[in-house]
Amino acid sequence: MRGLHWFRNDLRLEDNRALADLFRVVDEWCGLFVLEPRLVDIPSVSLKRLSFLFECLDDLSNNLDQVGNRLVVVDGPAETQIPQLMHKLSISVLSFNEGTTPFAKSRDQSVIASVEKAGHRVLKRRDHVIFSAADIRSSKGSAYSVYTPYRNAWWKKYSLSDHSDTTPSKRPGPITSLGPVDTPKILIHLKNNLERPAFKGGHQAAQDRLNQFLNKPVSLYHQNRDRPDLDGTSRLSMHLRFGTISIRECFKQAMEAAHTDPCYKSGVQQWLDELIWREFYNAILEENPRVLQGNYRQEYNYLNWQNNPDHFSAWCEGRTGFPIVDAGIRQLLSTGWMHNRIRMIVASFLTKDLLTDWKLGERFFFEHLVDGDPASNNGGWQWAASTGTDAQPYFRIFNPWKQSERWDPKGDYIRRWVAELRDAPVSHLHSPTSAAQLASDYPTPIVDHANRRTAALMEYRRAREQNSEAQQGV
Ligand SMILES: Cc1cc2nc3c(=O)[nH]c(=O)nc-3n(C[C@H](O)[C@H](O)[C@H](O)COP(=O)(O)OP(=O)(O)OC[C@H]3O[C@@H](n4cnc5c(N)ncnc54)[C@H](O)[C@@H]3O)c2cc1C
């Protein structure tokens, strides 16, 4: 029997759930990647993410070559391409790991329907996260909307689950009559025109990064994770996004590191708890697909966002006159990645200081992040805007100057990304009056934080009151 594994956000051969299932039932197989129109929808997709994806695909293809197999890449909608290929190659089993977004779910349903209609079998598994939304329920059977109880329930479930690797030791062979398959023209064109990614793609690169992180930085992760000036976090987000490393492997190897050396315990615990944020936002999206369209908390539907185009442009260009904000945006534009603390600061600044709709920031991030992930991106933005499930309260507004002083104390991060401020003394970087005089080509702050804080508090309060009145039918 012949099988086809449709690779999506699981670009690896190791510890891949649906692929392991396929290996158990077929004698011959090959891998497939579908370059769907949505994936290459420039400019709504990050070119850096696309370039990282192509590097991951090259790596996967090389790994398949090494075991005498092939990765077939086709372009077009999966709903038509997959049944056609299965028919052409007499393949009777399709496997894939399921997606979370409403788009992925509905596309998958169409693919399953047409493959099953043709009399073939589909093997579908959960692989991208350890637990899906349905796995983590309160004692009353309801889904969690607050992180801490979710995390506690998550760990309880994890401790009761079997984590042994179920990958079969025997791999089926390649499809003998596969013959030459043309590389889609669009893939060749894009590859020739994209710049090389700032982060190395592929399974080996992910494993190397994990080893390096678990070798030392993780032991200080609980202390350093908020410091953008240090290399204190794993930078595995883009690998987890494309599945070049398995989330189960990350847990397993980190727990082994903590077991081997007790000094690693606090750092590892904190790191794994961060990975559970990823599971949490994934579950929130699964349970509430509507979050992709608007506020989770309906009371904030009454917010009157100012959406000042000049403010938004200044933010997008990293020219707000707030050095920590500008450094973050410039890091994103230059590398396709931004430190988590800085993501929180720039998102708070856009939504609270500039009273700009979080959906604009969410889209901008998605257009630039290599790790751009609908669930985590939406969760992060709604958290910062105080409109989400487990959001920061609306009255807690980040002060960019204080954040900058606390988390980038020597100003190294700012100086690295804001060229105009490269020679500025640290005492000038964290204060509005000094920052303005720093360099003739660096902008003065576009707003006054104290005034904007007051305006945001008033607007959030007004929106809540309007909502209460509407609820009471006033
Ligand atoms: C406004 C905003 C937007 C964000 N958008 C994304 C996004 O599109 N994709 C994305 O992967 N993360 C997103 N995050 C979460 C977080 O910023 C990144 O996961 C993290 O910075 C990646 O760096 P790292 O791999 O070094 O993380 P580490 O600190 O090493 O953490 C390990 C892993 O845990 C997960 N993680 C950590 N923090 C979070 C979090 N708050 N939410 C969800 N997962 C988390 C990530 O998979 C990360 O790789 C966003 C956060 C905010 C505030």
Tab-separated table of N, CA, C and O and ligand atoms in Angstrom, residues 213 221 225 233-237 240 271 274-275 277-278 281 337-340 343-344 347 365 369 371-373 376-377 380-381, ligand 1:
chain	number	residue	atom	x	y	z
A	213	PHE	N	20.898	26.159	23.921
A	213	PHE	CA	20.109	26.826	24.966
A	213	PHE	C	20.100	25.991	26.249
A	213	PHE	O	20.242	26.521	27.351
A	221	TYR	N	17.402	31.353	32.665
A	221	TYR	CA	16.254	31.859	31.902
A	221	TYR	C	15.284	32.652	32.784
A	221	TYR	O	14.805	33.715	32.400
A	225	ARG	N	15.157	36.257	31.013
A	225	ARG	CA	14.235	36.173	29.870
A	225	ARG	C	13.615	37.514	29.482
A	225	ARG	O	13.136	37.685	28.377
A	233	THR	N	17.002	33.996	25.763
A	233	THR	CA	15.842	33.143	25.450
A	233	THR	C	16.239	32.153	24.355
A	233	THR	O	17.308	32.269	23.753
A	234	SER	N	15.358	31.201	24.093
A	234	SER	CA	15.758	30.095	23.197
A	234	SER	C	15.797	30.465	21.716
A	234	SER	O	16.498	29.823	20.945
A	235	ARG	N	15.014	31.463	21.321
A	235	ARG	CA	14.835	31.795	19.887
A	235	ARG	C	14.442	30.561	19.077
A	235	ARG	O	14.911	30.356	17.948
A	236	LEU	N	13.585	29.762	19.673
A	236	LEU	CA	13.094	28.571	18.967
A	236	LEU	C	11.705	28.797	18.373
A	236	LEU	O	11.131	27.889	17.782
A	237	SER	N	11.157	30.016	18.569
A	237	SER	CA	9.765	30.233	18.163
A	237	SER	C	9.520	29.933	16.681
A	237	SER	O	8.481	29.367	16.327
A	240	LEU	N	9.409	26.192	16.247
A	240	LEU	CA	8.152	25.612	16.739
A	240	LEU	C	7.018	25.967	15.785
A	240	LEU	O	6.097	25.186	15.573
A	271	TRP	N	10.820	28.147	31.613
A	271	TRP	CA	10.796	28.013	30.153
A	271	TRP	C	9.615	27.140	29.704
A	271	TRP	O	8.895	27.487	28.761
A	274	GLU	N	6.470	28.915	29.779
A	274	GLU	CA	6.284	29.810	28.612
A	274	GLU	C	5.758	29.006	27.424
A	274	GLU	O	4.907	29.472	26.676
A	275	LEU	N	6.284	27.795	27.286
A	275	LEU	CA	5.785	26.954	26.184
A	275	LEU	C	4.303	26.633	26.388
A	275	LEU	O	3.563	26.414	25.422
A	277	TRP	N	2.188	28.791	27.513
A	277	TRP	CA	1.449	29.945	26.965
A	277	TRP	C	1.083	29.667	25.504
A	277	TRP	O	0.014	30.022	25.025
A	278	ARG	N	2.020	29.051	24.812
A	278	ARG	CA	1.768	28.729	23.397
A	278	ARG	C	0.591	27.757	23.289
A	278	ARG	O	-0.289	27.903	22.445
A	281	TYR	N	-2.729	29.736	24.136
A	281	TYR	CA	-3.288	30.567	23.074
A	281	TYR	C	-3.822	29.717	21.918
A	281	TYR	O	-4.771	30.081	21.240
A	337	TRP	N	12.309	39.048	13.818
A	337	TRP	CA	12.071	38.544	15.180
A	337	TRP	C	12.166	39.715	16.149
A	337	TRP	O	12.875	40.689	15.883
A	338	MET	N	11.454	39.618	17.261
A	338	MET	CA	11.544	40.641	18.296
A	338	MET	C	11.450	39.940	19.642
A	338	MET	O	10.704	38.963	19.788
A	339	HIS	N	12.220	40.455	20.603
A	339	HIS	CA	12.231	39.884	21.949
A	339	HIS	C	10.841	40.023	22.587
A	339	HIS	O	10.154	41.013	22.368
A	340	ASN	N	10.450	39.027	23.408
A	340	ASN	CA	9.098	39.035	23.976
A	340	ASN	C	8.792	40.288	24.804
A	340	ASN	O	7.725	40.882	24.675
A	343	ARG	N	8.105	42.986	22.477
A	343	ARG	CA	6.788	42.851	21.819
A	343	ARG	C	5.715	43.428	22.732
A	343	ARG	O	4.783	44.107	22.279
A	344	MET	N	5.829	43.151	24.040
A	344	MET	CA	4.815	43.651	24.973
A	344	MET	C	4.858	45.175	25.042
A	344	MET	O	3.824	45.836	25.080
A	347	ALA	N	3.562	46.751	21.723
A	347	ALA	CA	2.115	46.523	21.566
A	347	ALA	C	1.340	47.403	22.537
A	347	ALA	O	0.294	47.966	22.190
A	365	PHE	N	2.623	42.815	12.617
A	365	PHE	CA	3.511	41.758	13.143
A	365	PHE	C	3.474	40.540	12.224
A	365	PHE	O	4.498	39.956	11.908
A	369	LEU	N	6.895	38.979	11.117
A	369	LEU	CA	7.514	37.983	12.012
A	369	LEU	C	7.822	36.667	11.298
A	369	LEU	O	6.956	36.118	10.610
A	371	ASP	N	8.314	34.035	13.071
A	371	ASP	CA	7.543	33.082	13.871
A	371	ASP	C	6.044	33.389	13.867
A	371	ASP	O	5.288	32.795	14.646
A	372	GLY	N	5.609	34.329	12.999
A	372	GLY	CA	4.208	34.773	12.980
A	372	GLY	C	3.239	33.594	13.053
A	372	GLY	O	3.202	32.757	12.154
A	373	ASP	N	2.492	33.549	14.129
A	373	ASP	CA	1.595	32.428	14.370
A	373	ASP	C	0.239	33.005	14.783
A	373	ASP	O	0.183	33.806	15.728
A	376	SER	N	-0.660	32.676	18.780
A	376	SER	CA	0.190	33.408	19.738
A	376	SER	C	0.188	34.899	19.438
A	376	SER	O	0.241	35.729	20.356
A	377	ASN	N	0.148	35.248	18.163
A	377	ASN	CA	0.164	36.665	17.803
A	377	ASN	C	-1.122	37.339	18.280
A	377	ASN	O	-1.092	38.384	18.922
A	380	GLY	N	-1.084	37.514	22.101
A	380	GLY	CA	-0.169	38.547	22.590
A	380	GLY	C	-0.761	39.937	22.406
A	380	GLY	O	-0.686	40.785	23.299
A	381	TRP	N	-1.367	40.164	21.259
A	381	TRP	CA	-1.928	41.502	20.992
A	381	TRP	C	-3.136	41.785	21.867
A	381	TRP	O	-3.277	42.882	22.422
B	1	LIG	C1	2.174	41.254	20.842
B	1	LIG	C2	2.818	39.873	20.835
B	1	LIG	C3	2.813	39.112	19.670
B	1	LIG	C4	3.397	37.834	19.659
B	1	LIG	N1	3.368	37.107	18.490
B	1	LIG	C5	3.895	35.858	18.478
B	1	LIG	C6	3.863	35.086	17.279
B	1	LIG	O1	3.325	35.486	16.238
B	1	LIG	N2	4.461	33.845	17.314
B	1	LIG	C7	5.040	33.359	18.447
B	1	LIG	O2	5.565	32.225	18.423
B	1	LIG	N3	5.044	34.051	19.586
B	1	LIG	C8	4.503	35.292	19.640
B	1	LIG	N4	4.542	36.009	20.800
B	1	LIG	C9	5.055	35.374	22.026
B	1	LIG	C10	6.565	35.578	22.302
B	1	LIG	O3	6.901	36.924	22.179
B	1	LIG	C11	7.475	34.747	21.397
B	1	LIG	O4	7.043	33.408	21.362
B	1	LIG	C12	8.913	34.767	21.917
B	1	LIG	O5	9.392	36.081	21.965
B	1	LIG	C13	9.791	33.931	21.021
B	1	LIG	O6	11.122	33.994	21.427
B	1	LIG	P1	11.847	32.720	22.016
B	1	LIG	O7	11.636	31.555	21.130
B	1	LIG	O8	13.244	33.099	22.329
B	1	LIG	O9	11.024	32.483	23.364
B	1	LIG	P2	11.392	31.755	24.716
B	1	LIG	O10	11.352	32.771	25.789
B	1	LIG	O11	12.582	30.906	24.609
B	1	LIG	O12	10.109	30.837	24.949
B	1	LIG	C14	10.044	29.504	24.434
B	1	LIG	C15	8.831	29.342	23.565
B	1	LIG	O13	7.643	29.487	24.321
B	1	LIG	C16	6.635	30.067	23.512
B	1	LIG	N5	6.246	31.342	24.109
B	1	LIG	C17	6.974	32.119	24.928
B	1	LIG	N6	6.254	33.183	25.330
B	1	LIG	C18	5.054	33.069	24.736
B	1	LIG	C19	3.869	33.855	24.752
B	1	LIG	N7	3.769	34.976	25.477
B	1	LIG	N8	2.835	33.456	24.002
B	1	LIG	C20	2.892	32.321	23.274
B	1	LIG	N9	3.986	31.536	23.231
B	1	LIG	C21	5.041	31.897	23.950
B	1	LIG	C22	7.243	30.280	22.134
B	1	LIG	O14	6.928	29.167	21.334
B	1	LIG	C23	8.733	30.338	22.436
B	1	LIG	O15	9.537	29.960	21.355
B	1	LIG	C24	3.959	37.306	20.838
B	1	LIG	C25	3.960	38.076	22.006
B	1	LIG	C26	3.401	39.340	22.004
B	1	LIG	C27	3.405	40.146	23.280
